[in-house]
Amino acid sequence: MPIDFENELNEAQREAVQTTEGPVLVIAGAGSGKTRTIVYRLAHLVEQGVDPAQILLLTFTRKAAQEMLNRAETILGRPLTGTSGGTFHSFAYATLRRNAADIGFENGFTLMDRADSENICKEVKDNLKLGKGDRSYPKKGTLLDMITKSRNKEAPIEVIMEKEAYHLSPYLDDMNEIATGYAHFKKQHALVDYDDLLFLLDKLLEENEPLRNQLQARYRYIMVDEYQDTNLVQARIVKQLAGKNGNVMAVGDDAQSIYAFRGANVQNILDFPKIFDGGKVIRLEQNYRSVQPILDLTNEILAGAATKFDKNLYSDLKSDKLPEVVYPLSDQTQARLVVDQILELKKKYLLHDIAVLFRAGYQSFPLEVALTRIGIDYQKYGGIRFHEAAHVKDVLSYLRLVLNPHDLLAWQRALDHIKGVGPKTVAKIYQAIHSGDEKYMAKITKKHEPLRELLNELNGLRSIERRPAALLERISAFYQPILIEKYPDDYPKRQAGLEQLNQIAASYSDMEQFLGDLSLDGDPEDEKRKENAVVLSTVHSAKGLEWSAVIIIDLVEDRFPSRKAMQRAEDLEEERRLMYVACTRAKECLKMMVPSSVYNRASGMSDPTLPSPFILELPNNVFDKLNESYGGGLEKKRHAPSNSYTSPSYSKPSSTTQNHAAAKPDPKQLGFCKHKIFGKGKIIARPEPNKYKVNFPGFGIKTIIGDYLELL
């Protein structure tokens, strides 16, 4: 029975399926039936008489490839025997095994797994006598991460370190030495890692013309899924296999390229029409996931992208409810508001059909505490659960000992960083403290100076006011050098989590309540639970998933987009794509939280925030705005008739018109103005075009972009 294209596919999908000759790029917007299109194209090729053995399907997971092949077989009603479907790495491995002698492995090679590679890095480091006695030396996993990122991004380790791990820069020379030694060790022992598979295949295809011609003749039809996630070497492999005008179909969405940190290069998909002459671009724009108001908003997010394939997502799913932009008074009240929203949404949706998304794992910590407090289960993806984070447990062990000096587990945790003090010694110290054995304590503290320091600190903690925030303030200062020494590889990231812990503590007056709410014991069954648990997820971990209701939190500068991303244009572009991915996870309900202030532990006060540029760019007609009132509820705000203002730093391309809600200050007139967060102020200077120094009572002098100010 012939395939029913008319009823099973929309017009754009049909065009993609039936365009079988020459290069084709399918730009598949979020929720537009990308997998369905690939599956039907597989079936269509075979139905047209193409030998299944002449089809090569490259994906990023074996599961995805297998699912596509199985579905195509179901449509055809017969097996696709001979079709090559799998990951880039599995295809490379099979090809290299058959041609091992051509890449210098006369007797074959052994493929290593991650653990093997880490162990070799350690062996090379030890043989080079590097890091001896340095407890802060990067761990073997971190050494391998830097080497593999350098290879996948095809950039020196120095460049990777500067962007992602500046705190490791004292070890740059060592890392370069280890990377060289690691490569030499592999070659010497006929070993290959996962990165080698791709680079060796690329080299083989480039240098072995007969083999390249043979593979091009065999694989007459090539399909690549998630093309926006390919790195430079993967794109070269596709080009070598397809030839300049080969029958290659790449499917992906430039707007969902969010894995630059793994080496993905968005230019691969953007440059596809240039790389493959005569390449046809087909856009899948009908969305089958989200209601139209959500798509109207996501289309506006994409409109601000500097470089993109134009697309306009639309849906037959209608709704008269707009997405909501909610302004909590602070990040401290944000968690309570999100819980309120979840309780409301729970009346309509199952808990596991509600998701809260965030840019970084630590941002959900206050929410985790709030959910635990009222007994709502949650499941977290991306980032570690708050009460499971080792550095959080470390710090809380001091608090537990202030509250209960008989807590043996807390003693074990608090003494864990002291070299030479293991579980048996901890037990002796515990016994000596509680039996008053001053002789033993004098002896052991003389032997271990850090132990003396810790005991003095605990004594000091017991003598101050027992407010969680005050205690944590002091503990943080004491723990900082321990954090750096104990977790040298990623302490800046862990520091952010501890800042959140301090912030949570600020809202407590009772220490027992604070420790109880943090639920230190956790639930070992949590990770298995799927049903009836709210999903908390980083946006990266949410890609490819969907929920009826989605709440995105912390949509302010320095949090989303992240502080690092604000420094470079290409990083900010990726943050925009991340925002698009976050919003397109929602099927029916989308809420975005923009806290108006963020707690500053140093001052003990809240600092005003600037909303995320992606929120500021949105025209007023695509969302409803709600402000948290001082009484704790939400008040709907009417919009001004014009569009919301946009900071010039993040302005949309000139083709998109932007109206400003308020008149810009006249540079010749240094009078009074109003800012939505700082309130009324006096303009005192204009340091550069469209930037003004304003004195705000209570906040001091601030330098503000003119678009954020309203003349009075």
XYZ file of C-alpha atoms in Angstrom:
712
model
C 0.000 0.000 0.000
C 1.510 3.380 -1.008
C 2.384 5.866 1.744
C -0.419 8.318 2.517
C 1.473 11.612 2.332
C -1.644 13.783 2.017
C -3.129 12.864 5.399
C 0.058 12.102 7.335
C 2.226 15.142 6.497
C 1.763 18.867 6.068
C 2.902 20.625 2.899
C 6.409 21.537 4.110
C 6.980 18.049 5.530
C 5.874 16.503 2.224
C 8.307 18.703 0.322
C 11.165 17.629 2.618
C 10.244 13.952 2.276
C 9.885 13.998 -1.499
C 12.972 16.128 -2.263
C 15.411 13.246 -2.497
C 18.062 14.514 -4.921
C 20.779 17.043 -4.110
C 21.603 18.823 -0.849
C 18.613 19.745 1.349
C 18.562 21.664 4.623
C 15.398 21.240 6.660
C 15.019 23.996 9.259
C 12.719 22.291 11.747
C 11.257 24.757 14.242
C 10.517 23.536 17.760
C 7.666 20.987 17.858
C 7.348 20.915 14.056
C 7.498 17.149 13.515
C 11.198 16.785 12.710
C 11.434 13.075 13.569
C 8.233 12.319 11.636
C 9.735 13.974 8.552
C 12.947 11.905 8.740
C 10.994 8.687 9.299
C 8.715 9.266 6.298
C 11.676 10.206 4.115
C 13.408 6.920 5.020
C 10.257 5.005 4.084
C 9.734 7.058 0.903
C 13.275 6.382 -0.368
C 12.851 2.629 0.031
C 9.368 2.716 -1.499
C 10.896 4.505 -4.517
C 13.279 1.583 -5.031
C 16.391 2.823 -3.219
C 18.415 -0.041 -1.757
C 18.268 0.361 2.079
C 22.019 -0.362 2.154
C 22.594 2.890 0.271
C 21.068 4.979 3.079
C 23.148 6.391 5.943
C 21.346 7.948 8.922
C 23.582 9.850 11.376
C 22.149 10.852 14.772
C 23.453 11.872 18.197
C 22.117 8.855 20.116
C 21.725 5.197 19.187
C 18.221 5.294 20.647
C 17.145 8.054 18.229
C 18.499 6.173 15.203
C 16.838 2.917 16.266
C 13.502 4.606 16.897
C 13.544 6.226 13.445
C 14.417 2.976 11.673
C 11.726 1.057 13.587
C 9.064 3.638 12.745
C 10.060 3.644 9.075
C 9.776 -0.160 9.008
C 6.276 0.092 10.506
C 5.191 2.529 7.769
C 6.685 0.317 5.045
C 5.473 -2.936 6.545
C 8.880 -4.563 5.976
C 12.390 -4.428 7.488
C 15.008 -1.889 6.389
C 17.751 -4.504 6.147
C 21.162 -3.029 5.429
C 20.443 0.596 6.354
C 23.311 2.128 8.326
C 21.836 4.070 11.211
C 23.670 5.252 14.291
C 25.830 7.917 15.856
C 28.772 9.677 14.238
C 31.020 7.800 16.641
C 29.612 4.341 15.896
C 29.861 4.950 12.127
C 33.446 6.189 12.547
C 34.374 3.171 14.680
C 33.025 0.674 12.127
C 34.791 2.432 9.222
C 38.114 2.736 11.051
C 38.066 -0.933 12.117
C 37.853 -1.952 8.459
C 40.695 0.390 7.516
C 42.908 0.274 10.612
C 46.145 -0.248 8.653
C 45.521 2.952 6.675
C 45.553 5.039 9.857
C 48.756 3.497 11.241
C 47.309 0.622 13.293
C 48.683 -2.496 11.538
C 47.393 -4.794 14.285
C 44.171 -2.912 14.960
C 43.387 -0.618 17.892
C 41.493 -0.638 21.178
C 38.711 1.869 21.884
C 38.878 3.339 25.394
C 35.970 4.443 27.527
C 35.877 7.567 29.701
C 37.365 5.825 32.759
C 40.297 4.479 30.695
C 41.036 7.949 29.342
C 40.946 9.527 32.805
C 43.312 6.890 34.182
C 45.795 7.467 31.355
C 45.718 11.220 32.051
C 46.590 10.446 35.669
C 49.358 8.032 34.664
C 50.866 10.604 32.284
C 50.669 13.274 35.006
C 52.379 10.973 37.531
C 55.086 9.943 35.048
C 55.812 13.614 34.396
C 56.017 14.100 38.182
C 53.457 16.908 38.041
C 51.274 17.991 40.949
C 53.130 15.972 43.562
C 51.953 17.060 46.996
C 49.588 19.680 45.530
C 46.159 18.880 46.966
C 44.594 21.560 44.770
C 45.858 19.961 41.558
C 43.083 19.403 38.981
C 41.564 15.929 39.142
C 42.012 13.477 36.282
C 38.437 14.074 35.075
C 39.081 17.813 34.836
C 42.350 17.241 32.959
C 40.520 15.068 30.426
C 37.661 17.584 30.124
C 40.076 20.345 29.164
C 41.840 18.120 26.608
C 38.596 16.915 25.014
C 37.039 20.417 24.909
C 40.189 21.726 23.269
C 39.961 19.017 20.609
C 36.219 19.289 19.964
C 36.355 23.068 19.654
C 39.673 22.840 17.770
C 41.078 25.587 19.985
C 44.136 25.687 22.283
C 43.619 24.706 25.922
C 44.549 28.280 26.821
C 41.486 29.620 24.963
C 39.161 27.086 26.613
C 40.596 27.890 30.027
C 40.247 31.633 29.550
C 36.542 31.287 28.700
C 35.430 28.464 30.994
C 37.920 27.778 33.783
C 40.103 30.797 34.451
C 40.724 29.635 38.009
C 42.792 26.741 36.584
C 45.176 29.025 34.653
C 48.143 28.374 37.016
C 48.123 24.818 35.613
C 48.056 25.749 31.914
C 51.628 24.645 31.124
C 51.092 21.361 32.959
C 47.880 20.692 31.047
C 49.556 21.267 27.706
C 52.313 18.864 28.750
C 49.770 16.256 29.881
C 47.797 16.639 26.621
C 50.955 15.969 24.603
C 51.858 13.014 26.821
C 48.291 11.652 26.589
C 48.384 11.725 22.760
C 51.800 10.032 22.736
C 50.668 7.325 25.183
C 47.638 6.463 23.022
C 49.710 6.204 19.864
C 52.342 4.094 21.596
C 49.773 1.597 22.882
C 47.378 1.518 19.871
C 44.599 3.171 21.884
C 41.826 5.389 20.551
C 39.361 7.580 22.503
C 35.970 8.865 21.365
C 37.377 12.123 20.022
C 40.008 10.216 18.023
C 37.260 8.316 16.204
C 36.033 11.503 14.520
C 39.414 13.074 13.813
C 40.904 9.832 12.476
C 37.899 9.309 10.181
C 38.144 12.892 8.938
C 41.871 12.415 8.184
C 41.251 9.052 6.529
C 38.532 10.432 4.245
C 40.665 13.415 3.316
C 43.799 11.414 2.500
C 42.358 8.186 1.085
C 40.598 9.163 -2.138
C 39.705 5.566 -3.234
C 37.988 4.939 0.125
C 36.220 8.316 -0.013
C 34.915 7.549 -3.511
C 33.849 4.072 -2.389
C 31.872 5.408 0.574
C 30.280 8.157 -1.538
C 29.175 5.508 -4.050
C 27.808 3.238 -1.322
C 25.915 5.873 0.688
C 23.958 7.640 -2.010
C 21.476 9.084 0.495
C 22.741 10.648 3.725
C 20.539 12.075 6.457
C 21.856 13.929 9.514
C 19.649 14.658 12.524
C 20.166 17.615 14.923
C 22.622 19.235 12.526
C 22.813 22.359 14.712
C 24.634 20.245 17.313
C 27.484 19.156 15.035
C 31.001 20.356 15.726
C 33.553 21.327 13.087
C 34.949 17.829 12.497
C 31.475 16.267 12.193
C 30.512 18.822 9.544
C 33.699 18.009 7.606
C 32.895 14.281 7.755
C 29.403 14.917 6.335
C 30.915 16.987 3.512
C 33.495 14.288 2.698
C 30.857 11.542 2.626
C 28.348 13.493 0.549
C 30.659 15.233 -1.884
C 29.917 18.750 -3.028
C 26.505 18.064 -4.589
C 25.593 14.762 -2.947
C 22.183 13.687 -1.753
C 22.536 14.884 1.807
C 19.647 16.057 3.962
C 20.559 17.893 7.171
C 17.740 18.432 9.644
C 17.955 20.845 12.551
C 17.071 24.211 14.013
C 19.684 26.949 14.215
C 17.556 28.488 16.992
C 18.117 25.383 19.151
C 21.916 25.352 18.933
C 22.722 25.543 22.664
C 25.707 23.234 23.109
C 28.683 25.452 22.232
C 30.291 24.380 25.526
C 30.499 20.843 24.072
C 31.913 22.074 20.779
C 28.712 22.457 18.740
C 29.139 25.157 16.105
C 26.000 26.974 14.940
C 27.832 28.145 11.787
C 27.653 24.584 10.438
C 23.905 24.856 9.912
C 23.970 28.557 9.003
C 26.611 27.946 6.296
C 25.061 24.750 4.889
C 23.699 26.481 1.737
C 27.188 27.891 1.042
C 29.034 24.619 1.690
C 26.716 22.547 -0.515
C 26.167 24.254 -3.858
C 22.548 24.470 -4.925
C 21.341 23.384 -1.495
C 17.601 23.750 -0.989
C 16.269 25.166 2.293
C 12.871 23.913 3.509
C 11.283 25.366 6.648
C 9.009 23.378 8.957
C 7.063 26.112 10.739
C 3.805 24.458 11.805
C 4.125 23.633 15.478
C 2.156 20.708 16.937
C 3.084 21.305 20.587
C 2.246 24.824 21.751
C -0.779 27.106 21.628
C -0.450 30.129 19.328
C 0.062 32.809 22.049
C 3.193 30.981 23.246
C 4.487 30.834 19.659
C 3.773 34.548 19.152
C 6.081 35.233 22.070
C 8.832 32.833 20.924
C 8.726 34.315 17.421
C 9.498 37.692 19.016
C 12.461 36.197 20.880
C 13.866 34.874 17.594
C 13.263 38.184 15.840
C 16.091 39.691 17.872
C 18.710 37.160 16.697
C 21.580 38.703 14.727
C 22.116 35.705 12.401
C 19.389 33.187 11.697
C 17.144 31.445 9.207
C 13.901 33.402 9.257
C 10.944 31.345 10.405
C 7.557 32.058 11.861
C 6.101 29.311 14.035
C 2.340 28.881 13.920
C -0.144 26.428 15.359
C -3.730 25.271 14.961
C -3.873 25.087 18.768
C -5.649 28.242 19.892
C -5.913 29.877 23.307
C -7.198 33.199 24.604
C -4.675 33.153 27.480
C -1.411 35.023 26.958
C 1.908 33.966 28.545
C 2.569 35.838 31.787
C 5.591 37.892 32.817
C 5.553 38.019 36.616
C 7.613 40.534 38.619
C 8.223 39.203 42.156
C 9.483 41.844 44.597
C 12.694 39.866 45.067
C 14.368 36.548 44.340
C 13.487 35.620 47.934
C 9.740 35.953 47.325
C 10.078 34.358 43.873
C 10.236 30.821 45.338
C 7.016 31.380 47.306
C 5.232 32.760 44.249
C 6.363 29.793 42.133
C 5.020 27.396 44.767
C 1.709 29.293 44.730
C 1.607 28.983 40.935
C 2.351 25.243 41.124
C -0.467 24.731 43.658
C -2.828 26.574 41.304
C -1.668 24.660 38.208
C -1.986 21.386 40.147
C -5.764 21.817 39.976
C -5.590 21.410 36.196
C -2.431 19.382 35.477
C -0.633 16.413 36.980
C 2.479 17.496 38.880
C 4.874 15.805 36.438
C 3.289 17.846 33.636
C 4.486 21.066 35.323
C 8.127 22.166 34.933
C 10.212 24.952 36.427
C 13.199 25.834 34.225
C 16.346 27.793 35.074
C 19.688 28.726 33.554
C 21.954 27.111 36.191
C 21.385 24.260 38.640
C 21.942 26.310 41.806
C 19.091 28.696 40.921
C 16.467 26.165 42.010
C 17.841 25.769 45.573
C 15.379 28.173 47.282
C 12.519 26.521 45.390
C 13.665 23.034 46.421
C 13.529 24.134 50.070
C 10.088 25.707 49.610
C 8.683 22.592 47.905
C 10.139 20.299 50.561
C 8.630 22.476 53.281
C 5.064 22.003 52.032
C 5.533 18.390 50.961
C 5.439 18.687 47.150
C 7.663 16.095 45.511
C 9.998 17.170 42.758
C 12.448 15.585 40.365
C 15.492 17.543 39.265
C 17.342 17.298 35.957
C 20.667 19.044 35.394
C 22.664 20.225 38.377
C 22.636 18.369 41.675
C 19.781 18.374 44.162
C 20.447 20.969 46.830
C 20.702 18.656 49.833
C 22.982 16.256 47.888
C 25.656 18.847 47.018
C 28.862 17.968 48.894
C 29.848 21.577 49.650
C 26.365 22.338 51.011
C 26.612 19.296 53.294
C 30.040 20.499 54.434
C 28.795 23.924 55.492
C 25.633 22.591 57.100
C 27.683 20.145 59.183
C 29.013 23.156 61.174
C 25.472 24.376 61.793
C 24.405 20.909 62.898
C 27.275 20.806 65.409
C 26.278 24.187 66.860
C 22.783 22.795 67.357
C 23.833 19.303 68.446
C 27.465 18.578 69.498
C 26.561 14.847 69.670
C 25.935 14.586 65.900
C 28.627 12.055 64.890
C 27.798 12.254 61.166
C 28.254 16.013 61.275
C 31.634 15.572 62.994
C 32.732 13.180 60.247
C 31.674 15.682 57.595
C 33.224 18.717 59.304
C 36.590 16.960 59.810
C 36.652 15.398 56.341
C 39.047 18.011 54.888
C 41.758 17.465 57.514
C 44.537 15.299 56.141
C 45.326 12.291 58.329
C 42.010 12.403 60.180
C 39.974 9.419 59.016
C 36.795 7.797 60.422
C 38.685 6.010 63.256
C 40.389 9.217 64.401
C 37.077 11.083 64.179
C 35.542 8.456 66.488
C 38.392 8.964 69.001
C 38.055 12.771 68.831
C 34.289 12.435 69.312
C 34.822 10.190 72.355
C 37.467 12.497 73.827
C 35.286 15.612 73.437
C 32.324 13.968 75.117
C 34.296 12.319 77.923
C 36.402 15.387 78.657
C 39.718 13.729 77.705
C 41.791 16.915 77.603
C 45.099 15.016 77.317
C 44.104 13.323 74.070
C 42.642 16.534 72.661
C 45.845 18.458 73.431
C 47.881 15.765 71.687
C 45.671 15.492 68.570
C 45.258 19.251 68.087
C 49.036 19.703 68.366
C 49.452 17.104 65.621
C 46.737 18.603 63.369
C 46.688 22.416 63.350
C 43.562 22.574 61.061
C 41.714 20.584 63.745
C 42.586 23.204 66.371
C 41.345 25.946 64.002
C 38.080 24.095 63.382
C 37.389 23.512 67.078
C 38.098 27.186 67.825
C 35.694 28.153 65.052
C 32.949 25.906 66.456
C 33.460 27.411 69.912
C 33.168 30.868 68.389
C 29.984 29.906 66.542
C 28.362 28.727 69.772
C 29.013 32.108 71.368
C 27.210 34.240 68.749
C 23.525 34.760 68.082
C 21.923 31.593 66.767
C 20.323 33.089 63.699
C 21.015 30.948 60.587
C 22.097 33.971 58.498
C 24.555 35.259 61.139
C 26.070 31.818 61.670
C 26.380 31.123 57.932
C 28.026 34.509 57.407
C 30.842 33.487 59.733
C 30.995 29.881 58.487
C 31.300 31.071 54.876
C 34.400 33.107 55.692
C 35.988 30.162 57.526
C 35.024 27.628 54.853
C 36.199 29.633 51.805
C 39.845 28.367 51.827
C 38.596 24.828 52.547
C 36.219 25.050 49.557
C 39.072 26.097 47.241
C 41.368 23.353 48.518
C 38.768 20.587 48.633
C 37.080 21.352 45.290
C 39.826 23.046 43.231
C 38.346 22.036 39.883
C 35.012 23.844 40.156
C 34.903 25.917 43.335
C 33.579 29.086 41.576
C 30.472 27.135 40.542
C 30.034 25.721 44.051
C 30.437 29.198 45.524
C 27.288 30.278 43.681
C 25.389 27.467 45.411
C 26.625 28.601 48.815
C 25.496 32.149 48.060
C 22.020 30.713 47.526
C 22.258 28.866 50.849
C 23.083 32.136 52.616
C 20.200 33.805 50.859
C 17.747 31.085 51.949
C 19.002 31.432 55.536
C 18.145 35.151 55.541
C 14.441 34.361 55.702
C 14.762 32.142 58.816
C 15.013 33.064 62.468
C 14.933 29.503 63.843
C 17.897 27.217 63.171
C 16.068 23.941 63.773
C 13.385 24.969 61.306
C 16.059 25.944 58.775
C 17.901 22.615 58.991
C 14.649 20.684 59.006
C 13.389 22.367 55.851
C 16.589 21.562 54.018
C 15.724 17.870 54.409
C 19.319 16.772 54.745
C 18.586 13.066 54.666
C 16.920 13.193 51.249
C 15.001 10.313 49.722
C 16.991 7.625 47.885
C 13.887 6.769 45.868
C 13.559 10.292 44.492
C 15.527 9.616 41.333
C 13.275 6.676 40.430
C 10.074 8.629 40.933
C 8.491 9.801 37.709
C 4.813 10.242 38.487
C 3.302 13.060 40.516
C 6.490 15.069 40.981
C 7.113 18.601 39.724
C 10.007 18.743 37.269
C 12.859 21.134 38.062
C 15.317 21.357 35.189
C 18.096 23.389 33.651
C 17.141 24.549 30.170
C 19.913 22.443 28.645
C 18.492 19.291 30.240
C 14.967 20.242 29.114
C 15.775 20.276 25.390
C 13.623 17.766 23.522
C 11.066 17.576 26.366
C 7.680 19.239 26.809
C 5.169 19.999 29.575
C 1.666 21.464 29.695
C 2.826 24.248 32.023
C 6.302 25.797 32.205
C 7.597 28.418 34.650
C 10.980 30.042 33.889
C 12.680 31.728 36.850
C 15.412 34.347 37.384
C 14.960 36.176 34.085
C 17.282 39.009 35.021
C 20.692 40.143 33.820
C 23.597 38.048 35.181
C 21.293 35.069 35.734
C 19.586 34.606 32.360
C 21.576 35.562 30.367
C 24.455 34.507 32.594
C 27.087 37.041 33.593
C 29.763 35.437 31.404
C 27.491 35.515 28.345
C 27.032 39.272 28.649
C 30.667 39.799 27.673
C 30.642 38.324 24.146
C 28.158 38.790 21.317
C 28.196 35.116 20.225
C 27.600 33.948 23.792
C 24.659 36.319 24.166
C 23.220 34.922 20.915
C 23.398 31.422 22.379
C 21.599 32.643 25.504
C 18.824 33.949 23.240
C 18.526 30.497 21.677
C 18.444 29.014 25.179
C 15.533 31.321 26.017
C 13.724 30.171 22.860
C 14.257 26.514 23.819
C 12.921 27.211 27.333
C 9.734 28.898 26.103
C 8.980 26.296 23.412
C 8.869 23.510 26.032
C 5.433 24.834 27.099
C 2.282 23.430 25.526
C -0.525 25.461 27.142
C 0.790 27.671 29.924
C 3.967 29.761 30.101
C 4.975 31.954 33.043
C 8.232 33.936 33.257
C 9.568 35.234 36.571
C 11.544 38.497 36.667
C 12.539 39.260 40.286
C 12.820 43.043 40.804
C 15.686 42.696 43.255
C 18.304 40.169 44.315
C 19.497 39.645 47.870
C 23.050 40.849 48.489
C 24.607 38.952 51.380
C 27.426 41.463 51.806
C 25.082 44.374 52.495
C 22.225 42.354 53.957
C 19.898 44.198 51.566
C 18.378 43.543 48.168
C 19.935 45.125 45.074
C 17.699 46.196 42.175
C 17.986 44.072 39.032
C 17.648 44.747 35.336
C 15.188 42.447 33.544
C 16.673 40.056 31.007
C 17.116 41.788 27.628
C 14.974 39.018 26.140
C 12.076 40.188 28.318
C 12.685 43.893 27.616
C 12.512 43.261 23.860
C 9.064 41.687 23.955
C 6.227 43.846 22.621
C 3.444 44.324 25.171
C 0.794 42.543 23.108
C 2.365 39.069 23.491
C 2.176 38.766 27.292
C 0.273 39.783 30.403
C 2.302 41.565 33.070
C 1.741 40.816 36.769
C 3.458 42.521 39.712
C 3.757 41.081 43.193
C 2.008 43.447 45.571
C 3.426 44.302 48.981
C 0.606 42.240 50.443
C 1.979 39.158 48.665
C -0.592 38.719 45.897
C -0.290 39.359 42.158
C -1.698 42.433 40.443
C -2.263 42.516 36.715
C -0.821 45.641 35.122
C -2.256 47.357 32.082
C 0.192 47.956 29.281
C 0.916 51.273 27.659
C -0.325 51.224 24.044
C 3.198 51.124 22.573
C 5.826 48.389 22.674
C 8.105 47.944 25.649
C 11.461 49.647 25.561
C 14.629 47.897 24.411
C 18.188 48.469 25.490
C 20.338 49.450 22.481
C 22.922 46.897 23.629
C 20.478 44.166 22.658
C 18.544 45.920 19.901
C 16.806 43.890 17.230
C 17.946 44.109 13.591
C 16.980 47.340 11.868
C 14.203 45.579 9.967
C 12.263 45.271 13.236
C 10.619 48.466 14.466
C 10.785 49.211 18.190
C 8.680 51.852 19.949
C 9.748 53.095 23.362
C 7.320 53.364 26.271
C 8.908 56.545 27.557
C 10.705 59.531 26.039
C 14.493 59.422 26.254
C 16.161 62.153 28.284
C 17.277 65.163 26.292
C 21.102 65.229 26.564
C 21.065 69.030 26.768
C 18.652 68.994 29.692
C 20.122 67.486 32.867
C 16.893 67.505 34.873
C 14.921 64.882 36.769
C 14.033 61.410 35.496
C 12.363 58.230 36.642
C 13.635 54.636 36.583
C 11.297 51.667 37.040
C 13.442 50.182 39.833
C 15.440 53.036 41.381
C 12.555 55.493 41.229
C 12.988 59.276 40.861
C 16.493 60.679 40.379
C 18.470 63.696 39.144
C 20.563 63.466 35.972
C 24.026 64.825 36.838
C 26.149 63.876 33.808
C 26.213 62.277 30.357
C 29.481 60.262 30.170
C 28.806 58.901 26.662
C 25.995 58.889 24.058
C 22.779 57.457 25.496
C 24.308 56.839 28.957
C 23.551 59.030 31.962
C 24.795 59.367 35.508
C 21.813 59.724 37.795
C 21.700 60.339 41.534
C 18.910 58.219 43.056
C 18.015 58.936 46.725
C 18.724 55.796 48.754
C 20.653 54.124 45.942
C 23.384 56.625 45.115
C 24.806 57.466 41.691
C 24.099 54.962 38.915
C 25.126 54.954 35.239
C 22.013 54.055 33.218
C 21.301 53.547 29.504
C 18.922 56.288 28.305
C 16.287 53.808 27.135
C 15.647 52.815 30.748
C 14.876 56.379 31.867
C 11.731 58.479 31.635
C 11.832 62.273 31.728
C 9.799 64.032 34.407
